[in-house]
PDB file of N, CA and C in Angstrom:
ATOM      1  N   MET I 227       5.743   3.768 -16.787  1.00  0.00           N
ATOM      2  CA  MET I 227       4.869   3.786 -15.630  1.00  0.00           C
ATOM      3  C   MET I 227       4.499   5.249 -15.354  1.00  0.00           C
ATOM      4  N   ASN I 228       3.217   5.495 -15.138  1.00  0.00           N
ATOM      5  CA  ASN I 228       2.785   6.858 -14.851  1.00  0.00           C
ATOM      6  C   ASN I 228       2.776   7.114 -13.341  1.00  0.00           C
ATOM      7  N   LEU I 229       2.505   8.352 -12.965  1.00  0.00           N
ATOM      8  CA  LEU I 229       2.555   8.724 -11.546  1.00  0.00           C
ATOM      9  C   LEU I 229       1.519   7.979 -10.708  1.00  0.00           C
ATOM     10  N   LYS I 230       0.318   7.790 -11.256  1.00  0.00           N
ATOM     11  CA  LYS I 230      -0.717   7.068 -10.510  1.00  0.00           C
ATOM     12  C   LYS I 230      -0.268   5.648 -10.214  1.00  0.00           C
ATOM     13  N   GLU I 231       0.252   4.991 -11.226  1.00  0.00           N
ATOM     14  CA  GLU I 231       0.697   3.605 -11.052  1.00  0.00           C
ATOM     15  C   GLU I 231       1.876   3.512 -10.083  1.00  0.00           C
ATOM     16  N   SER I 232       2.782   4.462 -10.172  1.00  0.00           N
ATOM     17  CA  SER I 232       3.927   4.481  -9.268  1.00  0.00           C
ATOM     18  C   SER I 232       3.476   4.694  -7.821  1.00  0.00           C
ATOM     19  N   ALA I 233       2.559   5.629  -7.610  1.00  0.00           N
ATOM     20  CA  ALA I 233       2.037   5.880  -6.265  1.00  0.00           C
ATOM     21  C   ALA I 233       1.280   4.669  -5.740  1.00  0.00           C
ATOM     22  N   ALA I 234       0.506   4.039  -6.603  1.00  0.00           N
ATOM     23  CA  ALA I 234      -0.248   2.848  -6.197  1.00  0.00           C
ATOM     24  C   ALA I 234       0.695   1.711  -5.822  1.00  0.00           C
ATOM     25  N   ASN I 235       1.752   1.520  -6.594  1.00  0.00           N
ATOM     26  CA  ASN I 235       2.728   0.467  -6.296  1.00  0.00           C
ATOM     27  C   ASN I 235       3.423   0.708  -4.966  1.00  0.00           C
ATOM     28  N   ALA I 236       3.814   1.950  -4.718  1.00  0.00           N
ATOM     29  CA  ALA I 236       4.491   2.277  -3.457  1.00  0.00           C
ATOM     30  C   ALA I 236       3.565   2.035  -2.270  1.00  0.00           C
ATOM     31  N   ALA I 237       2.319   2.459  -2.403  1.00  0.00           N
ATOM     32  CA  ALA I 237       1.363   2.259  -1.315  1.00  0.00           C
ATOM     33  C   ALA I 237       1.071   0.775  -1.114  1.00  0.00           C
ATOM     34  N   ALA I 238       0.942   0.031  -2.189  1.00  0.00           N
ATOM     35  CA  ALA I 238       0.667  -1.412  -2.079  1.00  0.00           C
ATOM     36  C   ALA I 238       1.840  -2.128  -1.396  1.00  0.00           C
ATOM     37  N   ARG I 239       3.061  -1.738  -1.707  1.00  0.00           N
ATOM     38  CA  ARG I 239       4.228  -2.338  -1.037  1.00  0.00           C
ATOM     39  C   ARG I 239       4.202  -2.045   0.458  1.00  0.00           C
ATOM     40  N   SER I 240       3.856  -0.805   0.802  1.00  0.00           N
ATOM     41  CA  SER I 240       3.771  -0.442   2.215  1.00  0.00           C
ATOM     42  C   SER I 240       2.666  -1.215   2.918  1.00  0.00           C
ATOM     43  N   LEU I 241       1.540  -1.340   2.244  1.00  0.00           N
ATOM     44  CA  LEU I 241       0.428  -2.112   2.818  1.00  0.00           C
ATOM     45  C   LEU I 241       0.818  -3.574   3.007  1.00  0.00           C
ATOM     46  N   ARG I 242       1.514  -4.135   2.030  1.00  0.00           N
ATOM     47  CA  ARG I 242       1.942  -5.536   2.123  1.00  0.00           C
ATOM     48  C   ARG I 242       2.824  -5.727   3.351  1.00  0.00           C
ATOM     49  N   THR I 243       3.716  -4.786   3.604  1.00  0.00           N
ATOM     50  CA  THR I 243       4.583  -4.855   4.777  1.00  0.00           C
ATOM     51  C   THR I 243       3.757  -4.900   6.057  1.00  0.00           C
ATOM     52  N   VAL I 244       2.784  -4.006   6.161  1.00  0.00           N
ATOM     53  CA  VAL I 244       1.932  -3.960   7.355  1.00  0.00           C
ATOM     54  C   VAL I 244       1.093  -5.226   7.467  1.00  0.00           C
ATOM     55  N   PHE I 245       0.538  -5.704   6.359  1.00  0.00           N
ATOM     56  CA  PHE I 245      -0.270  -6.930   6.397  1.00  0.00           C
ATOM     57  C   PHE I 245       0.574  -8.119   6.840  1.00  0.00           C
ATOM     58  N   ASP I 246       1.807  -8.195   6.351  1.00  0.00           N
ATOM     59  CA  ASP I 246       2.701  -9.281   6.768  1.00  0.00           C
ATOM     60  C   ASP I 246       2.993  -9.196   8.264  1.00  0.00           C
ATOM     61  N   GLN I 247       3.176  -7.975   8.748  1.00  0.00           N
ATOM     62  CA  GLN I 247       3.407  -7.796  10.179  1.00  0.00           C
ATOM     63  C   GLN I 247       2.178  -8.220  10.983  1.00  0.00           C
ATOM     64  N   LEU I 248       0.995  -7.889  10.486  1.00  0.00           N
ATOM     65  CA  LEU I 248      -0.243  -8.300  11.166  1.00  0.00           C
ATOM     66  C   LEU I 248      -0.338  -9.822  11.224  1.00  0.00           C
ATOM     67  N   ASP I 249       0.060 -10.485  10.149  1.00  0.00           N
ATOM     68  CA  ASP I 249       0.054 -11.954  10.134  1.00  0.00           C
ATOM     69  C   ASP I 249       0.973 -12.520  11.211  1.00  0.00           C
ATOM     70  N   ASN I 250       2.020 -11.773  11.539  1.00  0.00           N
ATOM     71  CA  ASN I 250       2.972 -12.213  12.554  1.00  0.00           C
ATOM     72  C   ASN I 250       2.617 -11.706  13.949  1.00  0.00           C
ATOM     73  N   GLY I 251       1.500 -10.994  14.049  1.00  0.00           N
ATOM     74  CA  GLY I 251       0.993 -10.605  15.356  1.00  0.00           C
ATOM     75  C   GLY I 251       1.389  -9.248  15.887  1.00  0.00           C
ATOM     76  N   ARG I 252       2.196  -8.503  15.145  1.00  0.00           N
ATOM     77  CA  ARG I 252       2.614  -7.201  15.664  1.00  0.00           C
ATOM     78  C   ARG I 252       3.035  -6.289  14.519  1.00  0.00           C
ATOM     79  N   THR I 253       2.619  -5.028  14.593  1.00  0.00           N
ATOM     80  CA  THR I 253       3.014  -4.073  13.562  1.00  0.00           C
ATOM     81  C   THR I 253       4.029  -3.083  14.108  1.00  0.00           C
ATOM     82  N   ASN I 254       4.813  -2.548  13.200  1.00  0.00           N
ATOM     83  CA  ASN I 254       5.765  -1.496  13.523  1.00  0.00           C
ATOM     84  C   ASN I 254       5.057  -0.160  13.259  1.00  0.00           C
ATOM     85  N   PRO I 255       4.929   0.691  14.266  1.00  0.00           N
ATOM     86  CA  PRO I 255       4.224   1.963  14.079  1.00  0.00           C
ATOM     87  C   PRO I 255       4.793   2.816  12.938  1.00  0.00           C
ATOM     88  N   ASP I 256       6.092   2.766  12.725  1.00  0.00           N
ATOM     89  CA  ASP I 256       6.689   3.527  11.624  1.00  0.00           C
ATOM     90  C   ASP I 256       6.222   3.009  10.270  1.00  0.00           C
ATOM     91  N   ASP I 257       6.086   1.692  10.149  1.00  0.00           N
ATOM     92  CA  ASP I 257       5.605   1.114   8.897  1.00  0.00           C
ATOM     93  C   ASP I 257       4.132   1.454   8.666  1.00  0.00           C
ATOM     94  N   VAL I 258       3.361   1.501   9.735  1.00  0.00           N
ATOM     95  CA  VAL I 258       1.949   1.873   9.610  1.00  0.00           C
ATOM     96  C   VAL I 258       1.841   3.328   9.156  1.00  0.00           C
ATOM     97  N   ARG I 259       2.647   4.199   9.753  1.00  0.00           N
ATOM     98  CA  ARG I 259       2.647   5.609   9.338  1.00  0.00           C
ATOM     99  C   ARG I 259       3.080   5.749   7.876  1.00  0.00           C
ATOM    100  N   ALA I 260       4.081   4.980   7.488  1.00  0.00           N
ATOM    101  CA  ALA I 260       4.558   5.034   6.101  1.00  0.00           C
ATOM    102  C   ALA I 260       3.465   4.581   5.139  1.00  0.00           C
ATOM    103  N   ALA I 261       2.740   3.526   5.499  1.00  0.00           N
ATOM    104  CA  ALA I 261       1.645   3.050   4.650  1.00  0.00           C
ATOM    105  C   ALA I 261       0.543   4.096   4.558  1.00  0.00           C
ATOM    106  N   ASN I 262       0.218   4.720   5.681  1.00  0.00           N
ATOM    107  CA  ASN I 262      -0.808   5.769   5.659  1.00  0.00           C
ATOM    108  C   ASN I 262      -0.385   6.936   4.777  1.00  0.00           C
ATOM    109  N   SER I 263       0.860   7.333   4.887  1.00  0.00           N
ATOM    110  CA  SER I 263       1.365   8.440   4.064  1.00  0.00           C
ATOM    111  C   SER I 263       1.360   8.070   2.586  1.00  0.00           C
ATOM    112  N   ALA I 264       1.767   6.851   2.286  1.00  0.00           N
ATOM    113  CA  ALA I 264       1.779   6.396   0.889  1.00  0.00           C
ATOM    114  C   ALA I 264       0.367   6.350   0.323  1.00  0.00           C
ATOM    115  N   MET I 265      -0.582   5.909   1.138  1.00  0.00           N
ATOM    116  CA  MET I 265      -1.974   5.872   0.668  1.00  0.00           C
ATOM    117  C   MET I 265      -2.526   7.290   0.500  1.00  0.00           C
ATOM    118  N   ASP I 266      -2.144   8.208   1.369  1.00  0.00           N
ATOM    119  CA  ASP I 266      -2.560   9.608   1.206  1.00  0.00           C
ATOM    120  C   ASP I 266      -2.034  10.171  -0.111  1.00  0.00           C
ATOM    121  N   MET I 267      -0.779   9.906  -0.389  1.00  0.00           N
ATOM    122  CA  MET I 267      -0.191  10.393  -1.644  1.00  0.00           C
ATOM    123  C   MET I 267      -0.873   9.738  -2.846  1.00  0.00           C
ATOM    124  N   ALA I 268      -1.122   8.457  -2.758  1.00  0.00           N
ATOM    125  CA  ALA I 268      -1.785   7.758  -3.860  1.00  0.00           C
ATOM    126  C   ALA I 268      -3.199   8.297  -4.064  1.00  0.00           C
ATOM    127  N   GLY I 269      -3.840   8.710  -2.990  1.00  0.00           N
ATOM    128  CA  GLY I 269      -5.187   9.267  -3.101  1.00  0.00           C
ATOM    129  C   GLY I 269      -5.220  10.522  -3.948  1.00  0.00           C
ATOM    130  N   VAL I 270      -4.131  11.269  -3.958  1.00  0.00           N
ATOM    131  CA  VAL I 270      -4.043  12.463  -4.807  1.00  0.00           C
ATOM    132  C   VAL I 270      -4.197  12.070  -6.269  1.00  0.00           C
ATOM    133  N   PHE I 271      -3.754  10.867  -6.612  1.00  0.00           N
ATOM    134  CA  PHE I 271      -3.822  10.381  -7.991  1.00  0.00           C
ATOM    135  C   PHE I 271      -5.035   9.482  -8.226  1.00  0.00           C
ATOM    136  N   ASP I 272      -5.999   9.553  -7.315  1.00  0.00           N
ATOM    137  CA  ASP I 272      -7.252   8.793  -7.439  1.00  0.00           C
ATOM    138  C   ASP I 272      -7.046   7.276  -7.464  1.00  0.00           C
ATOM    139  N   VAL I 273      -6.089   6.788  -6.700  1.00  0.00           N
ATOM    140  CA  VAL I 273      -5.910   5.347  -6.550  1.00  0.00           C
ATOM    141  C   VAL I 273      -7.066   4.832  -5.698  1.00  0.00           C
ATOM    142  N   THR I 274      -7.678   3.754  -6.126  1.00  0.00           N
ATOM    143  CA  THR I 274      -8.856   3.216  -5.456  1.00  0.00           C
ATOM    144  C   THR I 274      -8.538   1.916  -4.727  1.00  0.00           C
ATOM    145  N   ALA I 275      -9.492   1.472  -3.929  1.00  0.00           N
ATOM    146  CA  ALA I 275      -9.355   0.181  -3.246  1.00  0.00           C
ATOM    147  C   ALA I 275      -9.201  -0.940  -4.266  1.00  0.00           C
ATOM    148  N   GLN I 276      -9.855  -0.829  -5.393  1.00  0.00           N
ATOM    149  CA  GLN I 276      -9.733  -1.850  -6.439  1.00  0.00           C
ATOM    150  C   GLN I 276      -8.312  -1.890  -6.994  1.00  0.00           C
ATOM    151  N   ASP I 277      -7.679  -0.735  -7.098  1.00  0.00           N
ATOM    152  CA  ASP I 277      -6.276  -0.696  -7.545  1.00  0.00           C
ATOM    153  C   ASP I 277      -5.379  -1.439  -6.556  1.00  0.00           C
ATOM    154  N   TYR I 278      -5.597  -1.180  -5.257  1.00  0.00           N
ATOM    155  CA  TYR I 278      -4.803  -1.869  -4.230  1.00  0.00           C
ATOM    156  C   TYR I 278      -5.058  -3.371  -4.279  1.00  0.00           C
ATOM    157  N   GLU I 279      -6.313  -3.740  -4.412  1.00  0.00           N
ATOM    158  CA  GLU I 279      -6.650  -5.170  -4.451  1.00  0.00           C
ATOM    159  C   GLU I 279      -5.919  -5.843  -5.613  1.00  0.00           C
ATOM    160  N   ARG I 280      -5.965  -5.232  -6.766  1.00  0.00           N
ATOM    161  CA  ARG I 280      -5.309  -5.796  -7.958  1.00  0.00           C
ATOM    162  C   ARG I 280      -3.795  -5.955  -7.706  1.00  0.00           C
ATOM    163  N   LEU I 281      -3.189  -4.911  -7.173  1.00  0.00           N
ATOM    164  CA  LEU I 281      -1.737  -4.947  -6.946  1.00  0.00           C
ATOM    165  C   LEU I 281      -1.349  -5.950  -5.873  1.00  0.00           C
ATOM    166  N   LEU I 282      -2.119  -6.008  -4.807  1.00  0.00           N
ATOM    167  CA  LEU I 282      -1.796  -6.946  -3.722  1.00  0.00           C
ATOM    168  C   LEU I 282      -1.995  -8.387  -4.167  1.00  0.00           C
ATOM    169  N   ARG I 283      -2.940  -8.641  -5.028  1.00  0.00           N
ATOM    170  CA  ARG I 283      -3.138 -10.013  -5.536  1.00  0.00           C
ATOM    171  C   ARG I 283      -2.026 -10.446  -6.475  1.00  0.00           C
ATOM    172  N   GLN I 284      -1.383  -9.486  -7.120  1.00  0.00           N
ATOM    173  CA  GLN I 284      -0.294  -9.809  -8.045  1.00  0.00           C
ATOM    174  C   GLN I 284       0.938 -10.339  -7.323  1.00  0.00           C
ATOM    175  N   ASN I 285       1.097  -9.933  -6.081  1.00  0.00           N
ATOM    176  CA  ASN I 285       2.313 -10.311  -5.353  1.00  0.00           C
ATOM    177  C   ASN I 285       2.091 -11.488  -4.502  1.00  0.00           C
TER     178      ASN I 285
END
């Protein structure tokens, strides 16, 4: 696994957590911050919305 894929996976996991919380009606601010930070880091490796879509559909 390369750095881009690792960063994308970490961000997708964080996003999944937040999306699951949204489905339950409430988010944890710490999880939202973690997802934002993970997406910022993934952006350094040019992770795109299509990458997130692919990863989120896999799970």
